[in-house]
mmCIF file of C-alpha atoms in Angstrom:
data_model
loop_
_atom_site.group_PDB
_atom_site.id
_atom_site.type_symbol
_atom_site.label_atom_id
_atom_site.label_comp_id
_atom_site.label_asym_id
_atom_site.label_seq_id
_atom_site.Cartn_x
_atom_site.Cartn_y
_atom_site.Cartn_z
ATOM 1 C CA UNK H 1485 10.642 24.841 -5.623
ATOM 2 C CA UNK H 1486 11.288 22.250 -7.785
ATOM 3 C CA UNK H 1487 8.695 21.382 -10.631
ATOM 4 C CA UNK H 1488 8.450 18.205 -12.910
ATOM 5 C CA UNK H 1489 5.831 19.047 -15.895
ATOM 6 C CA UNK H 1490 4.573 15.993 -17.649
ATOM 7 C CA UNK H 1491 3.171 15.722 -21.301
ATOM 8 C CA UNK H 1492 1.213 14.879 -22.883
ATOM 9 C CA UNK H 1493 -1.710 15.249 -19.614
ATOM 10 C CA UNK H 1494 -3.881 12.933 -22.470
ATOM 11 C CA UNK H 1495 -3.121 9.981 -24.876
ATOM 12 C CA UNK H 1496 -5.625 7.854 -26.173
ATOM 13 C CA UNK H 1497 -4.260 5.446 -28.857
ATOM 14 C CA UNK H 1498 -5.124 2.105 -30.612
ATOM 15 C CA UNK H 1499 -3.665 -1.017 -29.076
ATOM 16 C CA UNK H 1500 -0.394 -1.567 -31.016
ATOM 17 C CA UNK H 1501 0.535 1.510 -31.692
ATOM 18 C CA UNK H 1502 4.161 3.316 -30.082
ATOM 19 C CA UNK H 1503 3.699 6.518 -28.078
ATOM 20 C CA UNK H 1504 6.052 8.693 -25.579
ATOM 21 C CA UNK H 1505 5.840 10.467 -22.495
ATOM 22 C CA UNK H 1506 7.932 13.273 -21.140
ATOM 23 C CA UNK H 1507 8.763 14.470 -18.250
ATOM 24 C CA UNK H 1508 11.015 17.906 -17.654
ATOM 25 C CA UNK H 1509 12.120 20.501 -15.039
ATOM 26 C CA UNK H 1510 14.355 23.110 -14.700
ATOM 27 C CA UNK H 1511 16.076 21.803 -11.990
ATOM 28 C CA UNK H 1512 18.709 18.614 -11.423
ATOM 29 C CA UNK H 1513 17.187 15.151 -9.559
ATOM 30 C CA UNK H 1514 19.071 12.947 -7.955
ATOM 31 C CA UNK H 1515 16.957 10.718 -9.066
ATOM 32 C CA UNK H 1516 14.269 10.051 -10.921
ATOM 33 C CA UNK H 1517 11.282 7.248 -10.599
ATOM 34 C CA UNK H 1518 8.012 6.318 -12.955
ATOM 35 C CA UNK H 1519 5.203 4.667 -11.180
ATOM 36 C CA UNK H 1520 1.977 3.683 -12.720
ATOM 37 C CA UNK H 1521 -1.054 4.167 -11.381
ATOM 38 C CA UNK H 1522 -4.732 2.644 -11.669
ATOM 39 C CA UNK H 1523 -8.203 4.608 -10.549
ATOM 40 C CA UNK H 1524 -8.488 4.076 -6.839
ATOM 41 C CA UNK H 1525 -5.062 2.446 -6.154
ATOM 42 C CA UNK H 1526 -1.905 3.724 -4.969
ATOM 43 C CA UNK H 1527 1.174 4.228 -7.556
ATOM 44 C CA UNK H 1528 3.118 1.381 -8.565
ATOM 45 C CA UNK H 1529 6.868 1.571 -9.253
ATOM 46 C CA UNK H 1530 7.871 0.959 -12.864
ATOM 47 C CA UNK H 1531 11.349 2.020 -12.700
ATOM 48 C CA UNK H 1532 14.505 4.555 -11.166
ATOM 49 C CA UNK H 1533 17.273 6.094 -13.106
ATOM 50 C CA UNK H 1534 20.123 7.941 -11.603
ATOM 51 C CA UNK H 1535 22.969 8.606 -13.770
ATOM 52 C CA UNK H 1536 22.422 11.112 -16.672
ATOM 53 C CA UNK H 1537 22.071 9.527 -19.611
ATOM 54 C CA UNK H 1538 20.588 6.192 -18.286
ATOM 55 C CA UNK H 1539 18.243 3.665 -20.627
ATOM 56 C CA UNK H 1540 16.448 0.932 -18.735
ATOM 57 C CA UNK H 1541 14.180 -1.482 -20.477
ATOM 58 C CA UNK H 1542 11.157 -3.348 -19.156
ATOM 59 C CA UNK H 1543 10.063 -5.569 -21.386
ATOM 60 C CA UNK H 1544 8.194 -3.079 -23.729
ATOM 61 C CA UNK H 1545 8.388 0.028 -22.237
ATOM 62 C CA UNK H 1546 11.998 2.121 -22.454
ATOM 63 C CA UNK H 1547 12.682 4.837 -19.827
ATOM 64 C CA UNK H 1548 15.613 7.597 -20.582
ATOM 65 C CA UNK H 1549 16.967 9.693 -17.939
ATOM 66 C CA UNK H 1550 18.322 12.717 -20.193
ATOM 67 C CA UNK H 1551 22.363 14.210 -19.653
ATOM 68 C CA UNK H 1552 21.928 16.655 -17.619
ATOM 69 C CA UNK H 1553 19.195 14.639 -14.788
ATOM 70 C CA UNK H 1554 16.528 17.382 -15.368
ATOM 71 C CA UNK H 1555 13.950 15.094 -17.713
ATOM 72 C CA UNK H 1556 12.908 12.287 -18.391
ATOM 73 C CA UNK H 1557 10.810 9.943 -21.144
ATOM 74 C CA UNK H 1558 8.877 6.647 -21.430
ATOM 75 C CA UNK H 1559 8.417 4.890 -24.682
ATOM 76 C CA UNK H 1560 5.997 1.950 -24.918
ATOM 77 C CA UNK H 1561 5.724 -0.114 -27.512
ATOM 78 C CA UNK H 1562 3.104 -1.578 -29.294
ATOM 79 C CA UNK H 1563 0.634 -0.635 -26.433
ATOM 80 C CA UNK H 1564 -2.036 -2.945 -25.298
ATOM 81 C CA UNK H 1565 -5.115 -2.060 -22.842
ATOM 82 C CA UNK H 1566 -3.055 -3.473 -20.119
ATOM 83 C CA UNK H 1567 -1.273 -0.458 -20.036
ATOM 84 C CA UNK H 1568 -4.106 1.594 -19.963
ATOM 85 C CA UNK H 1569 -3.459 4.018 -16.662
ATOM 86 C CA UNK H 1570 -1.836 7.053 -15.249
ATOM 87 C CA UNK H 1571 1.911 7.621 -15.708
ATOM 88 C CA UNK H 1572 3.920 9.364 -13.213
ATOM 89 C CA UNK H 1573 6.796 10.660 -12.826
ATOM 90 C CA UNK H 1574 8.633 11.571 -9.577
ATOM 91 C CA UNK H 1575 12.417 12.964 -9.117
ATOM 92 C CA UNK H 1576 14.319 12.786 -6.223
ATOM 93 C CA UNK H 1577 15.837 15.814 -4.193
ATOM 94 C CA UNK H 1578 19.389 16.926 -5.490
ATOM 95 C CA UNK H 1579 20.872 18.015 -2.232
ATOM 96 C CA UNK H 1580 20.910 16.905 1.479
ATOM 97 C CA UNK H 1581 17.712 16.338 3.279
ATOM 98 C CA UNK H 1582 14.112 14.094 3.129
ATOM 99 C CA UNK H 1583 14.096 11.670 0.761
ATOM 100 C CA UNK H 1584 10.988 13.377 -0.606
ATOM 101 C CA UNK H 1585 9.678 13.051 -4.237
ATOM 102 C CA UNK H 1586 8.299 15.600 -6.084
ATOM 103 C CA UNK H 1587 5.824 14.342 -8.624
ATOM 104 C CA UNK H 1588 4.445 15.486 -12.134
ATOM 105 C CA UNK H 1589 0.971 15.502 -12.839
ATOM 106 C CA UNK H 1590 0.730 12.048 -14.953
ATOM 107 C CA UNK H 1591 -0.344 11.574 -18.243
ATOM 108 C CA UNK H 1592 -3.365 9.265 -18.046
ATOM 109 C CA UNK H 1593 -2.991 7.009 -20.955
ATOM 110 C CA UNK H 1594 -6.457 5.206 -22.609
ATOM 111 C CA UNK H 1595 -5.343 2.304 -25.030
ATOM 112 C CA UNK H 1596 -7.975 0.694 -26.963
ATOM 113 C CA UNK H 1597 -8.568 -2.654 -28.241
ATOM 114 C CA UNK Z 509 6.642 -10.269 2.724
ATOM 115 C CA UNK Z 510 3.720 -7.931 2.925
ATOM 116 C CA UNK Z 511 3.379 -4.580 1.540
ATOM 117 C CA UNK Z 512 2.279 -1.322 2.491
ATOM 118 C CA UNK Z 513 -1.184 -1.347 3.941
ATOM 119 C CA UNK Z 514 -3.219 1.558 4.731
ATOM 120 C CA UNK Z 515 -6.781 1.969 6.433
ATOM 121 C CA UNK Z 516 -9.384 2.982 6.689
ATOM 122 C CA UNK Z 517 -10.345 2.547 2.390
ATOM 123 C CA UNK Z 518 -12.691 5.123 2.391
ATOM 124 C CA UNK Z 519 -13.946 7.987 5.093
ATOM 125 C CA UNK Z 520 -16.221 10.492 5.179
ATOM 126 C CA UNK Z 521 -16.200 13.432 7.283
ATOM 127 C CA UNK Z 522 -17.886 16.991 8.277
ATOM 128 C CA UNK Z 523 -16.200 20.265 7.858
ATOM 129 C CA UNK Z 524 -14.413 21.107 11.274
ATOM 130 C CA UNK Z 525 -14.165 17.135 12.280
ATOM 131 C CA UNK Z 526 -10.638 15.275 12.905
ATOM 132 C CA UNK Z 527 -9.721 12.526 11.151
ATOM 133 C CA UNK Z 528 -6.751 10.090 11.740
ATOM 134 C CA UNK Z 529 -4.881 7.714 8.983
ATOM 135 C CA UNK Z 530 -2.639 4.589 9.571
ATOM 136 C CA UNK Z 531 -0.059 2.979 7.496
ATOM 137 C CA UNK Z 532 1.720 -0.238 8.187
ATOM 138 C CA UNK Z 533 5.018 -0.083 6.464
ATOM 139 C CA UNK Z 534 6.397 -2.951 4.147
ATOM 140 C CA UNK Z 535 8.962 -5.033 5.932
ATOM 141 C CA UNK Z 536 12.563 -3.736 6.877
ATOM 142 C CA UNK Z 537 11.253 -0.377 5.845
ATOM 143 C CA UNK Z 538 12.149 2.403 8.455
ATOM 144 C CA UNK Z 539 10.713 5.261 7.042
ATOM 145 C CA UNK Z 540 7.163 6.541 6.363
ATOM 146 C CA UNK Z 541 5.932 9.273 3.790
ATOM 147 C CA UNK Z 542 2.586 10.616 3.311
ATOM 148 C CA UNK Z 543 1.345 12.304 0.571
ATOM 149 C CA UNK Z 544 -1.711 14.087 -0.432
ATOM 150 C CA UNK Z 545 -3.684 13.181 -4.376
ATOM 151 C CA UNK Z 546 -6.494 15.538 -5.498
ATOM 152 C CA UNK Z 547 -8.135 14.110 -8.140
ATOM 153 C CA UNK Z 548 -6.696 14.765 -11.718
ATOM 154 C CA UNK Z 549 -3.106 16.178 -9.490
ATOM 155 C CA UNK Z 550 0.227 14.135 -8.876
ATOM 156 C CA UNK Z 551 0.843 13.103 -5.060
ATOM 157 C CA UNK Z 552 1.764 16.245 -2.948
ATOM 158 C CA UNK Z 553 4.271 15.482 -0.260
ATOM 159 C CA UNK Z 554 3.034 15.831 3.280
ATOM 160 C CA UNK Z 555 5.393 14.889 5.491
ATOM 161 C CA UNK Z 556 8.021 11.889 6.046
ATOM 162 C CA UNK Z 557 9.188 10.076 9.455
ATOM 163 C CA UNK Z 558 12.395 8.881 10.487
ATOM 164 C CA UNK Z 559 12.827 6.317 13.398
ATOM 165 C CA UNK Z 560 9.592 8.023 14.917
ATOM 166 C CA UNK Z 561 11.058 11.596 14.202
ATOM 167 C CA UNK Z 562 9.512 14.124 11.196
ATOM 168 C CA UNK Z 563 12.303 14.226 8.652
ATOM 169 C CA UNK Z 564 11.267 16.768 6.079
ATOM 170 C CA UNK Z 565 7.449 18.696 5.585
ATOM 171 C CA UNK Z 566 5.649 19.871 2.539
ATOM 172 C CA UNK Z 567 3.937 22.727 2.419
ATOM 173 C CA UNK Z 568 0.949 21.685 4.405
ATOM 174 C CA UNK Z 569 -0.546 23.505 7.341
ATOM 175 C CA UNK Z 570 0.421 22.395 11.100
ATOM 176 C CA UNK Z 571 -2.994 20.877 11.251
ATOM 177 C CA UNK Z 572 -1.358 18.372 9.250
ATOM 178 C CA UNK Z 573 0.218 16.137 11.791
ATOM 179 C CA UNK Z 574 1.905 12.585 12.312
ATOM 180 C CA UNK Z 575 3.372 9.764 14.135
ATOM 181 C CA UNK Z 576 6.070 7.176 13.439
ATOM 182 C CA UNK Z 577 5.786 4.238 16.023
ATOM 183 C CA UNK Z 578 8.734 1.761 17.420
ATOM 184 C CA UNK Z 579 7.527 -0.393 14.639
ATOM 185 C CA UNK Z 580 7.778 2.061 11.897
ATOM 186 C CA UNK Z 581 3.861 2.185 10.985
ATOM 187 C CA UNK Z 582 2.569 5.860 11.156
ATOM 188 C CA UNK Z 583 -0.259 7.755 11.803
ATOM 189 C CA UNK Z 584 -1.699 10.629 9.747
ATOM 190 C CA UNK Z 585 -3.938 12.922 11.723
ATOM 191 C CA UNK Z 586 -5.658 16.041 9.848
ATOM 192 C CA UNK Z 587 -7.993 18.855 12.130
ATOM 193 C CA UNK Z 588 -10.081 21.013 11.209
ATOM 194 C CA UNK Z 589 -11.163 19.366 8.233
ATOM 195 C CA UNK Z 590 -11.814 21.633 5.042
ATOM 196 C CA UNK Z 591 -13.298 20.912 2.096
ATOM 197 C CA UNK Z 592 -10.328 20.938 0.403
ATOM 198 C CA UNK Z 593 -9.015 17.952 2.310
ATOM 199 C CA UNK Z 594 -11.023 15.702 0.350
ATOM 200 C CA UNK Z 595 -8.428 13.506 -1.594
ATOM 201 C CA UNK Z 596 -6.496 10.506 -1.215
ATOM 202 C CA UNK Z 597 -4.086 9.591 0.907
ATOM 203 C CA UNK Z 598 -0.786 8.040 0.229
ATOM 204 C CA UNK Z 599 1.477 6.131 2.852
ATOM 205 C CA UNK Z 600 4.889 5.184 1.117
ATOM 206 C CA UNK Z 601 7.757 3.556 3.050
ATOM 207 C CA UNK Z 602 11.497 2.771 1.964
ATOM 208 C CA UNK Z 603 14.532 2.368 3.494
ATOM 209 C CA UNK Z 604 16.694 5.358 3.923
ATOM 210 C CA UNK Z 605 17.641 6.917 0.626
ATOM 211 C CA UNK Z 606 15.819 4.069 -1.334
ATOM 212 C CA UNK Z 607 12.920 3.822 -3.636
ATOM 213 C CA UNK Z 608 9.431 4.290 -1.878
ATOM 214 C CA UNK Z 609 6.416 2.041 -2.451
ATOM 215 C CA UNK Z 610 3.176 2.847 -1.884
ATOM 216 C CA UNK Z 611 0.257 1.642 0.160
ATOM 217 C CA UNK Z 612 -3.328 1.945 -1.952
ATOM 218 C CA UNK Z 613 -3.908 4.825 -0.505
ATOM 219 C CA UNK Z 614 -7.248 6.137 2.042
ATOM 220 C CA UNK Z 615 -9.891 8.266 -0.326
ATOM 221 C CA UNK Z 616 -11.367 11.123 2.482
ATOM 222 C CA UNK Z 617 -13.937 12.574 1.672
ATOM 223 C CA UNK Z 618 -15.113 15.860 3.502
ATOM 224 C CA UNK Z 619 -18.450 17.356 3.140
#
């Protein structure tokens, strides 16, 4: 069974501050997707990465996909409330099969004014 | 082009009633996932569908069925509600291999 742990599972921080998220396993993704989600609404995709290594910016936040496909982080930059909301992460499967996604438990993320 | 929809919004239900979920699919999508939230968890994977065939299941009890239809919307139907069901419901659809999007999702509610 494949597992994707996510930390930290809490961040509150003052609006223009930088923070980071992680996501690991001990097992190789294909693939690897963050989605953000608000209360009440469905996740929203924020990014993929699929080659080890990988750095993809959007706008302020900076998602690595580590060397070896098993982990992941998102860096956000000067936060503002906007990006108040739950962060998850989601990897792909690594060998044949449904394209199903395995998901972390999110790190809901409180920035205040 | 339109995105994933899902209804009902909201449901309630009794312990030991049926319940049924539908997902319209985003545009040129051809396959269907559903997934399971409790509250404070990550989505759990239910189930996906393939050009109306199941193409992969989570670890969810057979009372945990679906549907896939010529136009690639789906059906969700749970029996034998437990309390446990209560949750939200996620519909995602792709293309095959691609990055899935998700509907906002049906919050059942079983009492």
């Amino acid at each position: 069974t494949q597992l994707l742990e996510q930390s930290p599972q809490f961040l509150s921080i003052q609006e223009g501050e930088n923070l980071t998220v992680y996501c690991n396993s001990s097992s190789v993704f294909s693939s690897l997707q963050w989605y953000r989600q608000e209360p009440g609404e469905g996740p929203v995709l924020l990014v993929t990465v699929v080659t080890g290594g990988e750095v993809k910016k959007l706008k302020r936040l900076t998602f690595q996909f580590g060397d070896a496909r098993k982990d992941s982080s998102l860096h956000i930059t000067a936060a503002q409330p906007g990006d108040t909301g739950l962060y998850l992460c989601a990897g792909g499967p690594s060998g044949a099969g449904s394209y199903q996604l395995t998901f972390g438990k999110g790190t809901k993320l409180s920035v205040i004014p | 082009e339109t995105g994933v929809t899902q209804s009902p919004t909201h449901l309630i239900k009794t312990r030991g009633q049926q319940v049924t979920l539908r997902c319209s699919s985003q545009s040129g999508h051809n396959t269907v996932s559903w997934y399971q939230q409790a509250l404070g968890q990550g989505p759990q994977f239910i189930f996906q569908y393939y050009r109306e065939e199941e193409n992969g299941r989570g670890n969810f009890p057979p009372r945990f069925s679906g549907l896939q239809f010529p136009n690639y919307s789906s059906e969700l139907n749970v029996n034998a509600l437990e309390l446990d069901d209560s949750a939200l419901y996620l519909c995602a659809s792709s293309t095959t291999g691609s990055e899935q999007y998700f509907g906002p999702g049906t919050r059942l509610t079983v009492t």
